[in-house]
CSV table of C-alpha atoms and ligand atoms in Angstrom, one decimal:
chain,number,residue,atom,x,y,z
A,923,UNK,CA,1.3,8.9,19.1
A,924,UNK,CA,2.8,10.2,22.1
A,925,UNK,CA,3.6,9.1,25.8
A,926,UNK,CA,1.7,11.1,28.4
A,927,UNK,CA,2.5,10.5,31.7
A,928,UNK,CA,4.7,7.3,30.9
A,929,UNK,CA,1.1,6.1,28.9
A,930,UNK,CA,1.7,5.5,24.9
A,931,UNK,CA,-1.4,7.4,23.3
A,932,UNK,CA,-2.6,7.4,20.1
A,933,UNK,CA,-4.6,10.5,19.6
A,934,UNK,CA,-6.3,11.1,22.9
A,935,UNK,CA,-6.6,7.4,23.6
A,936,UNK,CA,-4.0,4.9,25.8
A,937,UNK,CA,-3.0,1.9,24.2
A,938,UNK,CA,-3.7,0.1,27.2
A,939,UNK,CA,-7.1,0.9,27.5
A,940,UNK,CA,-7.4,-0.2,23.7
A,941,UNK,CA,-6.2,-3.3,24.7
A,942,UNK,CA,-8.3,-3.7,27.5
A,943,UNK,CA,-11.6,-2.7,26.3
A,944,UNK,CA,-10.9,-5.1,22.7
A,945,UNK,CA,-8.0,-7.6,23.4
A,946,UNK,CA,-4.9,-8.0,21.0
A,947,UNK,CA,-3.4,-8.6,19.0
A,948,UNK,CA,-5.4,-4.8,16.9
A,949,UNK,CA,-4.5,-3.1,14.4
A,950,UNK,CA,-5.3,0.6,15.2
A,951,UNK,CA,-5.5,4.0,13.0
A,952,UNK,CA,-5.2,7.0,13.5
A,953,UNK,CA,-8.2,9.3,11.1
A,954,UNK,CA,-6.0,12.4,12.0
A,955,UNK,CA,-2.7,11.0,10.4
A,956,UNK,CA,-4.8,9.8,7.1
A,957,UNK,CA,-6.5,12.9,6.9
A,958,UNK,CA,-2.9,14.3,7.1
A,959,UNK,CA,-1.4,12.2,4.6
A,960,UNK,CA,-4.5,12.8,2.0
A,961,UNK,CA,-3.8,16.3,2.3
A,962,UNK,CA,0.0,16.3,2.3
A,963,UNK,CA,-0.1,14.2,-1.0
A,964,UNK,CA,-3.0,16.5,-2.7
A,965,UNK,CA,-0.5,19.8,-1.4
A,966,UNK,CA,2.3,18.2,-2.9
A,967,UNK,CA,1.1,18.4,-6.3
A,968,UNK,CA,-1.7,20.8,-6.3
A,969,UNK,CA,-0.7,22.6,-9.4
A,970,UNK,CA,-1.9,20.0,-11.6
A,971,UNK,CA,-4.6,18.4,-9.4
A,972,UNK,CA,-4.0,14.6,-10.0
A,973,UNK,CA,-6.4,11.9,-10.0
A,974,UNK,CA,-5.4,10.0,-6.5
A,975,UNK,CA,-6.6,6.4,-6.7
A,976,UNK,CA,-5.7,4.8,-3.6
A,977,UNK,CA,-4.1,1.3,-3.8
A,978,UNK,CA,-6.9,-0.6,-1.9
A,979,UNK,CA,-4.4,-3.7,-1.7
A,980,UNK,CA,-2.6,-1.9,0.9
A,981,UNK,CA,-5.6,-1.3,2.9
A,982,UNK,CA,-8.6,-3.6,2.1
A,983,UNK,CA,-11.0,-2.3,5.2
A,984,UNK,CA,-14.1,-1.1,3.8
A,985,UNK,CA,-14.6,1.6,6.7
A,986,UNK,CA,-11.1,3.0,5.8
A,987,UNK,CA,-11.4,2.7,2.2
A,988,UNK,CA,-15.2,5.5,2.7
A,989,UNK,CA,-12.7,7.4,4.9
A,990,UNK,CA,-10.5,8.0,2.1
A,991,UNK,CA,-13.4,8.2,-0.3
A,992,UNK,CA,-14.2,10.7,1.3
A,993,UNK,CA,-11.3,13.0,0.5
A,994,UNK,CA,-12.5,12.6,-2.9
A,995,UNK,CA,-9.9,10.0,-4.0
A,996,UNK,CA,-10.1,6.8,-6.4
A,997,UNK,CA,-9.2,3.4,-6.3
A,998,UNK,CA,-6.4,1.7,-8.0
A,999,UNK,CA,-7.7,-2.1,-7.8
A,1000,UNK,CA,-6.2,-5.5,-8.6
A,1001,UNK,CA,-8.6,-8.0,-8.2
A,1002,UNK,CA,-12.5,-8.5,-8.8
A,1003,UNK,CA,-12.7,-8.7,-5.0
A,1004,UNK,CA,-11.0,-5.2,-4.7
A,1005,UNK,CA,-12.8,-3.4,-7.5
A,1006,UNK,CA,-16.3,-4.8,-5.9
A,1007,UNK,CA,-14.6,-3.3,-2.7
A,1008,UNK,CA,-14.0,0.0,-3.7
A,1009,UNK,CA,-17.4,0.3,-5.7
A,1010,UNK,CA,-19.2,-0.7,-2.4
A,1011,UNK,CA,-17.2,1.4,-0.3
A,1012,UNK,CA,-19.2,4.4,-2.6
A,1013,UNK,CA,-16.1,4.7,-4.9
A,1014,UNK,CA,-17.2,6.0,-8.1
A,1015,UNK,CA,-16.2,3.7,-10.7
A,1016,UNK,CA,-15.0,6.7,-13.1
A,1017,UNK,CA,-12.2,6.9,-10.7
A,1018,UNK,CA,-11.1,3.4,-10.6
A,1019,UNK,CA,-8.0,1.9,-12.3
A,1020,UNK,CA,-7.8,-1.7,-12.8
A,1021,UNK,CA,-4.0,-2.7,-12.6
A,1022,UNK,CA,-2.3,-6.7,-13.1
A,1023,UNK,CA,-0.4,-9.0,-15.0
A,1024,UNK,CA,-3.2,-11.5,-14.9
A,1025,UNK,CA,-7.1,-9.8,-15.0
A,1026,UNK,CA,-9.0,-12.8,-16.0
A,1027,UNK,CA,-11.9,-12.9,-18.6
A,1028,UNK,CA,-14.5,-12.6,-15.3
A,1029,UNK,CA,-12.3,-9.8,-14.3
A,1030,UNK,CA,-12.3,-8.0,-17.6
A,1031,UNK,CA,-15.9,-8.1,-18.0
A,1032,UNK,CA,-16.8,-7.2,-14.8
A,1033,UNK,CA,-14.7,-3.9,-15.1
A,1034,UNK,CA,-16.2,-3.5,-18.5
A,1035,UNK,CA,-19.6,-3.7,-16.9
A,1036,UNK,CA,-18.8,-1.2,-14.1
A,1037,UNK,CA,-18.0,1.4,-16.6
A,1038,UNK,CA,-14.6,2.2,-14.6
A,1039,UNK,CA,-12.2,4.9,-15.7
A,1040,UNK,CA,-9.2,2.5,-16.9
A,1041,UNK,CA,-8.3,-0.7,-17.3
A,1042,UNK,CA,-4.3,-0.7,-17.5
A,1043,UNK,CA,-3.5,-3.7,-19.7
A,1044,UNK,CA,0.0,-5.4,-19.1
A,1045,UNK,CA,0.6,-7.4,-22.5
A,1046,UNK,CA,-0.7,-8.2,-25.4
A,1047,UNK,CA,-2.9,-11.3,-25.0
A,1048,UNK,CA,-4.8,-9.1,-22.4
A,1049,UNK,CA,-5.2,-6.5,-25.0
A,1050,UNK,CA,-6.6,-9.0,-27.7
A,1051,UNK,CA,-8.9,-10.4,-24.7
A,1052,UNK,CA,-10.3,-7.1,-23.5
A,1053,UNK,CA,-10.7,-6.0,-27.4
A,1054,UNK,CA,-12.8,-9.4,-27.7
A,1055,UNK,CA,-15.0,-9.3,-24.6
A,1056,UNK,CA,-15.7,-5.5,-25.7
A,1057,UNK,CA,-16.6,-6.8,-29.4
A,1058,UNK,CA,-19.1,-9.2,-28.3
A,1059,UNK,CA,-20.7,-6.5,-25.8
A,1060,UNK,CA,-20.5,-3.7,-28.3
A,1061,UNK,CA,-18.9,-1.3,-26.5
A,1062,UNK,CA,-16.0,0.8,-26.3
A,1063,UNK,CA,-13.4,0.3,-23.7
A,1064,UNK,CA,-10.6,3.1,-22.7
A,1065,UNK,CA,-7.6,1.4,-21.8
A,1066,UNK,CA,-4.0,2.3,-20.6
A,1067,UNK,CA,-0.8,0.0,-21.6
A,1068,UNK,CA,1.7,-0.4,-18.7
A,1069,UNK,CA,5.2,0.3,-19.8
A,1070,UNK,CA,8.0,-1.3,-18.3
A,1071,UNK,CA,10.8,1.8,-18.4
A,1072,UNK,CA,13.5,-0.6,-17.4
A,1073,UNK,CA,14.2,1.8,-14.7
A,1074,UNK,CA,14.9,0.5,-11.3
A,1075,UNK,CA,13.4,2.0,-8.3
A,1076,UNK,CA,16.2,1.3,-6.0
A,1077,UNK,CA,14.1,0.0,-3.4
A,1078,UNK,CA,13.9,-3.8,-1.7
A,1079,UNK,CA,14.1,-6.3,-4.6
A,1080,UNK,CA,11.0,-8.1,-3.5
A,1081,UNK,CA,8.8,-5.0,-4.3
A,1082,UNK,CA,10.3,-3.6,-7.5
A,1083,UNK,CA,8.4,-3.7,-10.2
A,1084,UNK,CA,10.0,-1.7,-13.2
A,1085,UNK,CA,12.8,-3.5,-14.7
A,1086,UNK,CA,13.3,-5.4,-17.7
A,1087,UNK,CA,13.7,-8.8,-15.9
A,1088,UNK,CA,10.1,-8.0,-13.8
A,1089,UNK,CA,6.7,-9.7,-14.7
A,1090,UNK,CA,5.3,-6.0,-15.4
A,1091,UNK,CA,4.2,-4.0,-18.2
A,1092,UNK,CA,6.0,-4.1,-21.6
A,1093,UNK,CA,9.2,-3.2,-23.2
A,1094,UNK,CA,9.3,-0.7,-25.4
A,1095,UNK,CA,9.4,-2.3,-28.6
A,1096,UNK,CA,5.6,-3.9,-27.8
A,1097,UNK,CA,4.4,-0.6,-26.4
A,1098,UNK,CA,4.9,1.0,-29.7
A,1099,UNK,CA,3.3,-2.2,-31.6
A,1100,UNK,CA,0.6,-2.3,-28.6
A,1101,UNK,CA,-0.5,1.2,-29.9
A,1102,UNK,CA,-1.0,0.3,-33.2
A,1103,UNK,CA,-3.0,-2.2,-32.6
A,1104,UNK,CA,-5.1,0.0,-30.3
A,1105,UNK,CA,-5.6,2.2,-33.3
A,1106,UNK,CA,-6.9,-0.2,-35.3
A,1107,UNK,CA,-9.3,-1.5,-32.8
A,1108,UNK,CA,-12.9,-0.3,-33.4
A,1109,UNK,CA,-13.5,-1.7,-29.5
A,1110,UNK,CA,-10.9,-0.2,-27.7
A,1111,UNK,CA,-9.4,3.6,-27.2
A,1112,UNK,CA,-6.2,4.1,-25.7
A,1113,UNK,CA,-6.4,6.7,-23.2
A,1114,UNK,CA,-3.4,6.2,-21.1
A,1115,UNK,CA,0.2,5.2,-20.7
A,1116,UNK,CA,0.8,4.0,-17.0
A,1117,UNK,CA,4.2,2.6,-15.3
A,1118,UNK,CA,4.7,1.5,-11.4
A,1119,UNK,CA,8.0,0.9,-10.8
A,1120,UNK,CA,8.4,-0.5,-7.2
A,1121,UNK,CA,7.2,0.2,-3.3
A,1122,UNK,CA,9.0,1.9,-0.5
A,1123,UNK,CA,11.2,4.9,-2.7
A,1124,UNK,CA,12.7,7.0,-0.9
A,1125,UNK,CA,14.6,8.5,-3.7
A,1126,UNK,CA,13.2,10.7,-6.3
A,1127,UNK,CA,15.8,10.3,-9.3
A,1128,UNK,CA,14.3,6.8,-10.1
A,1129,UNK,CA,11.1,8.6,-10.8
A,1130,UNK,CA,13.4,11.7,-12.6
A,1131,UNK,CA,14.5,8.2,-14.7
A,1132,UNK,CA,11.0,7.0,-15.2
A,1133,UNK,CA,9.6,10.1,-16.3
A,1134,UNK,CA,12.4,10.5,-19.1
A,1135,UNK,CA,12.1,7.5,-20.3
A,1136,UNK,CA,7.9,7.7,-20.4
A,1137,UNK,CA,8.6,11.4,-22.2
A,1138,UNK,CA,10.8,9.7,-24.8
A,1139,UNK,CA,8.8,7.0,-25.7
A,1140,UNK,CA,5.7,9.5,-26.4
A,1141,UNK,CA,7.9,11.9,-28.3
A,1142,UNK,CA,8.3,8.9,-30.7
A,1143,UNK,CA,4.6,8.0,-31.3
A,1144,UNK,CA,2.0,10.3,-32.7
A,1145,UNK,CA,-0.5,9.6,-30.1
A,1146,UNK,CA,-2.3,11.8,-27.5
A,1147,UNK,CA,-2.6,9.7,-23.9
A,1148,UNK,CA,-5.5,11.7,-21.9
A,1149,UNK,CA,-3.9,10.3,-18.8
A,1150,UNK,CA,-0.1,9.8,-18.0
A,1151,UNK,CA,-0.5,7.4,-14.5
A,1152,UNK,CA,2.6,7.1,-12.8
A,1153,UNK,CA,2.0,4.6,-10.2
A,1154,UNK,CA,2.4,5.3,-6.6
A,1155,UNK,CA,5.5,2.9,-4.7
A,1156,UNK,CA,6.0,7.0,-2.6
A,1157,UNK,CA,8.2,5.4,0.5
A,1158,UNK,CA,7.1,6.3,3.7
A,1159,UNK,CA,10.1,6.4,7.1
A,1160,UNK,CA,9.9,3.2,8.9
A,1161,UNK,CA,12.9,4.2,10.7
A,1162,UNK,CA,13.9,7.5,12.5
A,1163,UNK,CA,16.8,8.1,10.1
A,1164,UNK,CA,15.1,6.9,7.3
A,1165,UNK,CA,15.4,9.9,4.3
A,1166,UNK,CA,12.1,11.2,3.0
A,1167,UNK,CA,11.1,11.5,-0.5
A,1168,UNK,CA,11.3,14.7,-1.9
A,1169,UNK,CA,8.1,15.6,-3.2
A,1170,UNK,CA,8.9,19.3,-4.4
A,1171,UNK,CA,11.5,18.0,-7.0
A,1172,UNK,CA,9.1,15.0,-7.8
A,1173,UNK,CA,6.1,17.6,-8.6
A,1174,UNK,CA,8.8,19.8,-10.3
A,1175,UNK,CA,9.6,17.1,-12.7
A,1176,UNK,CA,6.2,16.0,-13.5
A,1177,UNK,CA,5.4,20.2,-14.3
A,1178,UNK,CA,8.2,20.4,-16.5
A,1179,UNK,CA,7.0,17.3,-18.5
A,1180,UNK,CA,2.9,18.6,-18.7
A,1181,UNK,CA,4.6,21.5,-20.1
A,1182,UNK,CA,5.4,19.1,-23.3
A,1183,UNK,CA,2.4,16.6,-22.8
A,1184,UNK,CA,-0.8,17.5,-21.8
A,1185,UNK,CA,-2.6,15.3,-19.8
A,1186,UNK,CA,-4.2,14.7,-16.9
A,1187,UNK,CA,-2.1,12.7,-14.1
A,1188,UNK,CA,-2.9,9.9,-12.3
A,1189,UNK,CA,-1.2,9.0,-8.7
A,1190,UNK,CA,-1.6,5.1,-7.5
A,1191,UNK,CA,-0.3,5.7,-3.6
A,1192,UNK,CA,-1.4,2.8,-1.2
A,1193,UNK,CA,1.7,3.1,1.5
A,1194,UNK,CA,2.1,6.4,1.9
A,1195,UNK,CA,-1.7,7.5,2.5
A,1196,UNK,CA,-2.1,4.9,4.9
A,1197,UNK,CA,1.0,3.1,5.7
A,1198,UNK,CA,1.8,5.4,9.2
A,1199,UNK,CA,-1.5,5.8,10.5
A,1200,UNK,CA,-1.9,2.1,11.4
A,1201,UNK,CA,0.1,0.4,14.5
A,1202,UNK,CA,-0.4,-3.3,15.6
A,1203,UNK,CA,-1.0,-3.4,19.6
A,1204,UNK,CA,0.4,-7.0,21.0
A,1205,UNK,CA,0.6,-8.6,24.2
A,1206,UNK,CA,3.5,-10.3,25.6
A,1207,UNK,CA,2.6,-14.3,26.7
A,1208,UNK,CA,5.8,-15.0,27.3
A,1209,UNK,CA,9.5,-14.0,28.1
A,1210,UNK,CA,12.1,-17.4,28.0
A,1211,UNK,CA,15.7,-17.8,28.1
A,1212,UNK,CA,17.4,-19.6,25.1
A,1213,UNK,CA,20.7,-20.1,24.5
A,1214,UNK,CA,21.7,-16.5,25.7
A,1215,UNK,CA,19.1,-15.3,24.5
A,1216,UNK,CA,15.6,-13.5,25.6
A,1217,UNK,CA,12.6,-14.4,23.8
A,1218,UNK,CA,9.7,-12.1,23.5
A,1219,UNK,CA,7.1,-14.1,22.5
A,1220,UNK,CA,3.8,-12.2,21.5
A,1221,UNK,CA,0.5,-13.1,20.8
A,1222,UNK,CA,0.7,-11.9,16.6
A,1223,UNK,CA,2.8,-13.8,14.6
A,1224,UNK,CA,3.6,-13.7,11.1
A,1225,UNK,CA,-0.2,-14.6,10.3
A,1226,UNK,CA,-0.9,-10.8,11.8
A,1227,UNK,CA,1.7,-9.2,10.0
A,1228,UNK,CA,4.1,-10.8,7.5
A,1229,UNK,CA,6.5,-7.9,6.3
A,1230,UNK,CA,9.1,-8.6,8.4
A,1231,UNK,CA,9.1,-12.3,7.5
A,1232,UNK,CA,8.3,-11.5,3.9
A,1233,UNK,CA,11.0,-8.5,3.1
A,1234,UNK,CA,12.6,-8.6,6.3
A,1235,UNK,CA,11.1,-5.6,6.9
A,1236,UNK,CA,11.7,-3.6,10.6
A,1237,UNK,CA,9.1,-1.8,12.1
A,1238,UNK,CA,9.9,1.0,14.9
A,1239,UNK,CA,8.8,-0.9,18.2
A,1240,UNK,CA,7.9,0.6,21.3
A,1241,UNK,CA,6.3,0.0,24.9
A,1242,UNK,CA,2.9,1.0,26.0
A,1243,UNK,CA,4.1,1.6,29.4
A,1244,UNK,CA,7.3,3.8,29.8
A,1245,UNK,CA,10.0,2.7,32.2
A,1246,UNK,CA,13.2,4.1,33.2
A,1247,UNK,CA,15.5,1.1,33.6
A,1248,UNK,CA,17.2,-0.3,30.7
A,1249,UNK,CA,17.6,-3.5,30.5
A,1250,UNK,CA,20.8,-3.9,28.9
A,1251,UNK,CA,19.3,-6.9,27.6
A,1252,UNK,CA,19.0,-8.2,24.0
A,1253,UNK,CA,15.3,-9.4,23.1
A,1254,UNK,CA,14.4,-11.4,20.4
A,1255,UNK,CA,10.3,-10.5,19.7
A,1256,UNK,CA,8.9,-13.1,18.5
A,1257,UNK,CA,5.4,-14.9,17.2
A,1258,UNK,CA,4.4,-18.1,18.3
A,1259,UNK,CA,3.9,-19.7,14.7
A,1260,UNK,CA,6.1,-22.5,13.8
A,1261,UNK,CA,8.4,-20.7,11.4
A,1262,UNK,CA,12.1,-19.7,12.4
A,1263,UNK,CA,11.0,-16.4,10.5
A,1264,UNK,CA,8.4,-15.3,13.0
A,1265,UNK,CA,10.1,-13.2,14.2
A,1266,UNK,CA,9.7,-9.2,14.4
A,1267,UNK,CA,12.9,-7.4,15.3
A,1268,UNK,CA,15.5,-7.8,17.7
A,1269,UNK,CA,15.7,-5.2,20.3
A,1270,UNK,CA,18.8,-4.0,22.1
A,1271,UNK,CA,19.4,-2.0,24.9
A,1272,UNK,CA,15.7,-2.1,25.2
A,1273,UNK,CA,13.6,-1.4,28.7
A,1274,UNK,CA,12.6,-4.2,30.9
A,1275,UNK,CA,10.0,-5.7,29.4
A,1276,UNK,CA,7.4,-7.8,31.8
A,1277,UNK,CA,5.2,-10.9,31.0
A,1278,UNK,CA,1.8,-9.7,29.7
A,1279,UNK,CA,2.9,-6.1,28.7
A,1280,UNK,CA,1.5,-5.1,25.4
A,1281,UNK,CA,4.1,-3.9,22.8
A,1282,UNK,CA,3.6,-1.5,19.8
A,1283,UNK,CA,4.4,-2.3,15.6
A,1284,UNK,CA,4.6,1.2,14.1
A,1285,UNK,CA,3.9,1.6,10.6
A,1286,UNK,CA,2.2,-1.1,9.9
A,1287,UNK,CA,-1.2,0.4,8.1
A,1288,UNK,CA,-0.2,-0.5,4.7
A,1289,UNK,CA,0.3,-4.3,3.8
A,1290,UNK,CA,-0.3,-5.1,7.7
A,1291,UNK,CA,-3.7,-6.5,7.5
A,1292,UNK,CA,-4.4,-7.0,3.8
A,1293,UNK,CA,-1.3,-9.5,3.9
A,1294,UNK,CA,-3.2,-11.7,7.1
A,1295,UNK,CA,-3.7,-14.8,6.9
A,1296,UNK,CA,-5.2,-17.7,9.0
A,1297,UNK,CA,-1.9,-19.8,8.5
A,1298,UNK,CA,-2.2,-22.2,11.7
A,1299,UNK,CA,-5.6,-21.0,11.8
A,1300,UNK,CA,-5.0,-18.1,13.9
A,1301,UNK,CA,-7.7,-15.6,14.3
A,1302,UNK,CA,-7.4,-12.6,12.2
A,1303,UNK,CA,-7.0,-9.7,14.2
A,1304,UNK,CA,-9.9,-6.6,15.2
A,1305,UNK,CA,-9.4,-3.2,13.4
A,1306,UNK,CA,-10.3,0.1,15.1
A,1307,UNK,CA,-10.1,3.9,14.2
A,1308,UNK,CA,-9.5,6.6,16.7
A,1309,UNK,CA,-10.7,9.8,16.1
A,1310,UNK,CA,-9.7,11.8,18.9
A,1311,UNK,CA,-11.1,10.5,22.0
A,1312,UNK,CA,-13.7,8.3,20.0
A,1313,UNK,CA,-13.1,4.7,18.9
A,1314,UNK,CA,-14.9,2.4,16.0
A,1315,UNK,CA,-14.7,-1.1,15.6
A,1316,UNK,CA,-14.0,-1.1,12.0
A,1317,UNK,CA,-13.5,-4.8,11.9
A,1318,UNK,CA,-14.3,-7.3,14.5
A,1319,UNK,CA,-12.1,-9.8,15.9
A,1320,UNK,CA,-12.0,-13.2,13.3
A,1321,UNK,CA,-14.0,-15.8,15.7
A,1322,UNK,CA,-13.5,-20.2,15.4
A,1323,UNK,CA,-16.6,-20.0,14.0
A,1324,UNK,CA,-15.8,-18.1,10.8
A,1325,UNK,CA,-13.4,-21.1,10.5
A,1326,UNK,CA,-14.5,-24.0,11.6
B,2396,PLP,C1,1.1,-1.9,-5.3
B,2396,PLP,C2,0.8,-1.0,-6.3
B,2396,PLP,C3,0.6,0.4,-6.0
B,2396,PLP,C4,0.8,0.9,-4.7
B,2396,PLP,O1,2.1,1.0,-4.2
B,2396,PLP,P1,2.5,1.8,-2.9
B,2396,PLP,O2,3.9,1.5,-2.7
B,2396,PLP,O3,1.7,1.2,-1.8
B,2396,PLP,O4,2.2,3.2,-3.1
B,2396,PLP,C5,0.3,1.2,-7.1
B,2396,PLP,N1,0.1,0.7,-8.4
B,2396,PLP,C6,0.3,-0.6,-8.7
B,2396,PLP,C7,0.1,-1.0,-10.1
B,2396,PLP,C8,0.6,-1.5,-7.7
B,2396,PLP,O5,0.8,-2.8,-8.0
């Protein structure tokens, strides 16, 4: 995105004319920065040519989800609804991983019958379940067991996932029991060891931490894991200063441990493949006075996009229309839900901002629109791609009907 001529443009298309031609609030992508991010992540770690299985829960459109397919990636999936998802989008199933604390025996059965790659089990009652679905079908199920390293991603507390006192995986001590129990099973063979340890890192030494931790628990079993799947949780920069992940040492440490294990490595990225190719495009109903204050009051709301109510998450915010004067004003943006946390950022020493201009969310392709909701039955927004001068509908615009 860039401003030409005082015009925010998103490839070789104005926001405004977005806005005019489909209304708002959109969500809008960009195909050139997915196609960039796809091929950053496969450069990053080309010498071992992981299996990339896109996190469909950040991302649930099914027009985005055959973009990506196209690149040749996977699918890590969640739910029935996603793995149905990603098998309809043209995803092969022997490239889908099925991830969660709670697959249910529908669920199970389902990705038994789809033949997919992995199901990643997360305790042992799952284990005995997916071992007794596969008994009465007579087959023979890979698996992987989720570890919990105990290692903490040093990220937002709401979306880490790898320590101790968090729902996932298991400890150690059940790991190692967990495998023997695999062995013995004629129905199931464990194929894989998999961890995910949080969202949003920007660091790599948590994932130098995980990686030790994974090494030293398979230096104390005899058993050969096909796949080692590390998750995704790569951290993408919502904000201008915001550091980047350093892939090089990440890829560096993941060599250095092949070198020891053989196997075949599995990546679970949803954020950073599509998390900066997607912006929200919003209109401004109104602008009122408050106690001091200046609220911008749009027409998404928390319904449209939740992170900053959920995490307190800030997305980079910015004008369609340039203007030179500077408000010196504080403005509180705003949804119009009734909820003291609708609310998007606070913007100081902003421009002037006008009744009915339309304002941009950066950032917001990844857990934007797969975290909607119809809360105050508001209409779920339209989705559109831009490729170059060319725009798709991808998704149409939620109508009362669809609701009522
Ligand atoms: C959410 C999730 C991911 C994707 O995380 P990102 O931060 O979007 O890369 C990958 N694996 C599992 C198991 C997840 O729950």
């Amino acid at each position: 995105m860039k401003y030409i001529n005082k015009k925010l443009t998103i490839e070789k298309v104005r926001i405004q004319d977005i806005a005019k031609k489909f209304g708002s609030p959109t969500y809008c992508y960009s195909y050139l920065q997915l196609k960039k991010n796809i091929n950053n992540f496969k450069k990053n770690f080309k010498s071992f040519s992981p299996l990339i299985c896109f996190a469909i829960k950040s991302n649930t459109n099914i027009n985005l989800i055959r973009e990506i397919k196209k690149f040749g990636l996977g699918a890590d999936v969640v739910s029935m609804g996603e793995l149905m998802m990603a098998v309809k989008a043209g995803i092969s199933p022997k490239k889908i991983v099925f991830s969660g604390v709670g697959k249910t025996s529908d669920e199970i059965s389902y990705a038994i019958e789809k033949k997919i790659l992995l199901i990643n089990a997360e305790s042992e009652s799952e284990i005995k379940e997916i071992d007794r679905i596969a008994n009465f079908k007579k087959k023979k199920i890979q698996i992987g067991i989720r570890l919990n390293p105990n290692t903490d991603a040093k990220t937002l507390s709401q979306i880490s996932t790898g320590k101790k006192e968090n729902k996932f995986g298991v400890n150690e001590r059940k790991f190692f029991e967990l495998v023997d129990y695999c062995r013995n099973s004629k129905n199931i063979e464990l194929k894989c060891l998999s961890v995910h340890i949080g969202s949003q890192i920007l660091n790599y030494k948590p994932y130098e931490k995980m990686i030790k931790v994974v090494d030293r628990i398979i230096n104390k079993i005899n058993h050969k894991f096909e796949f080692i799947d590390l998750g995704g949780g790569m951290g993408i920069s919502y904000e201008d200063n915001d550091k980047k992940l350093n892939y090089k040492k990440y890829s560096t440490i993941i060599k250095k441990f092949l070198k020891k294990h053989k196997s075949k490595i599995i990546f679970e990225p949803g954020r950073s493949i599509i998390g900066n190719a997607g912006i929200l495009i919003s209109k401004i109903i109104y602008i009122k006075e408050n106690h001091k204050k200046n609220f911008v009051i749009l027409d998404s709301a928390m319904n449209d996009l939740i992170r900053p109510a959920l995490y307190g998450a800030r997305h980079k915010t910015l004008p369609s229309t340039r203007r030179k004067k500077s408000s010196n004003q504080t403005y509180e943006v705003v949804g119009p839900i009734c909820e003291s946390t609708d609310k998007f950022i606070t913007l100081k020493n902003f421009q002037e901002l006008k009744e009915k201009d339309l304002i941009v969310m950066c950032d917001v392709g990844a857990y934007g629109m797969s975290l909607s909701s119809n809360y105050n039955i508001r209409l779920k927004p339209a989705e559109i791609l831009i490729k170059g001068s060319k725009i798709k509908v991808i998704r149409k615009r939620q109508k009362y009907k669809d609701l009522m």
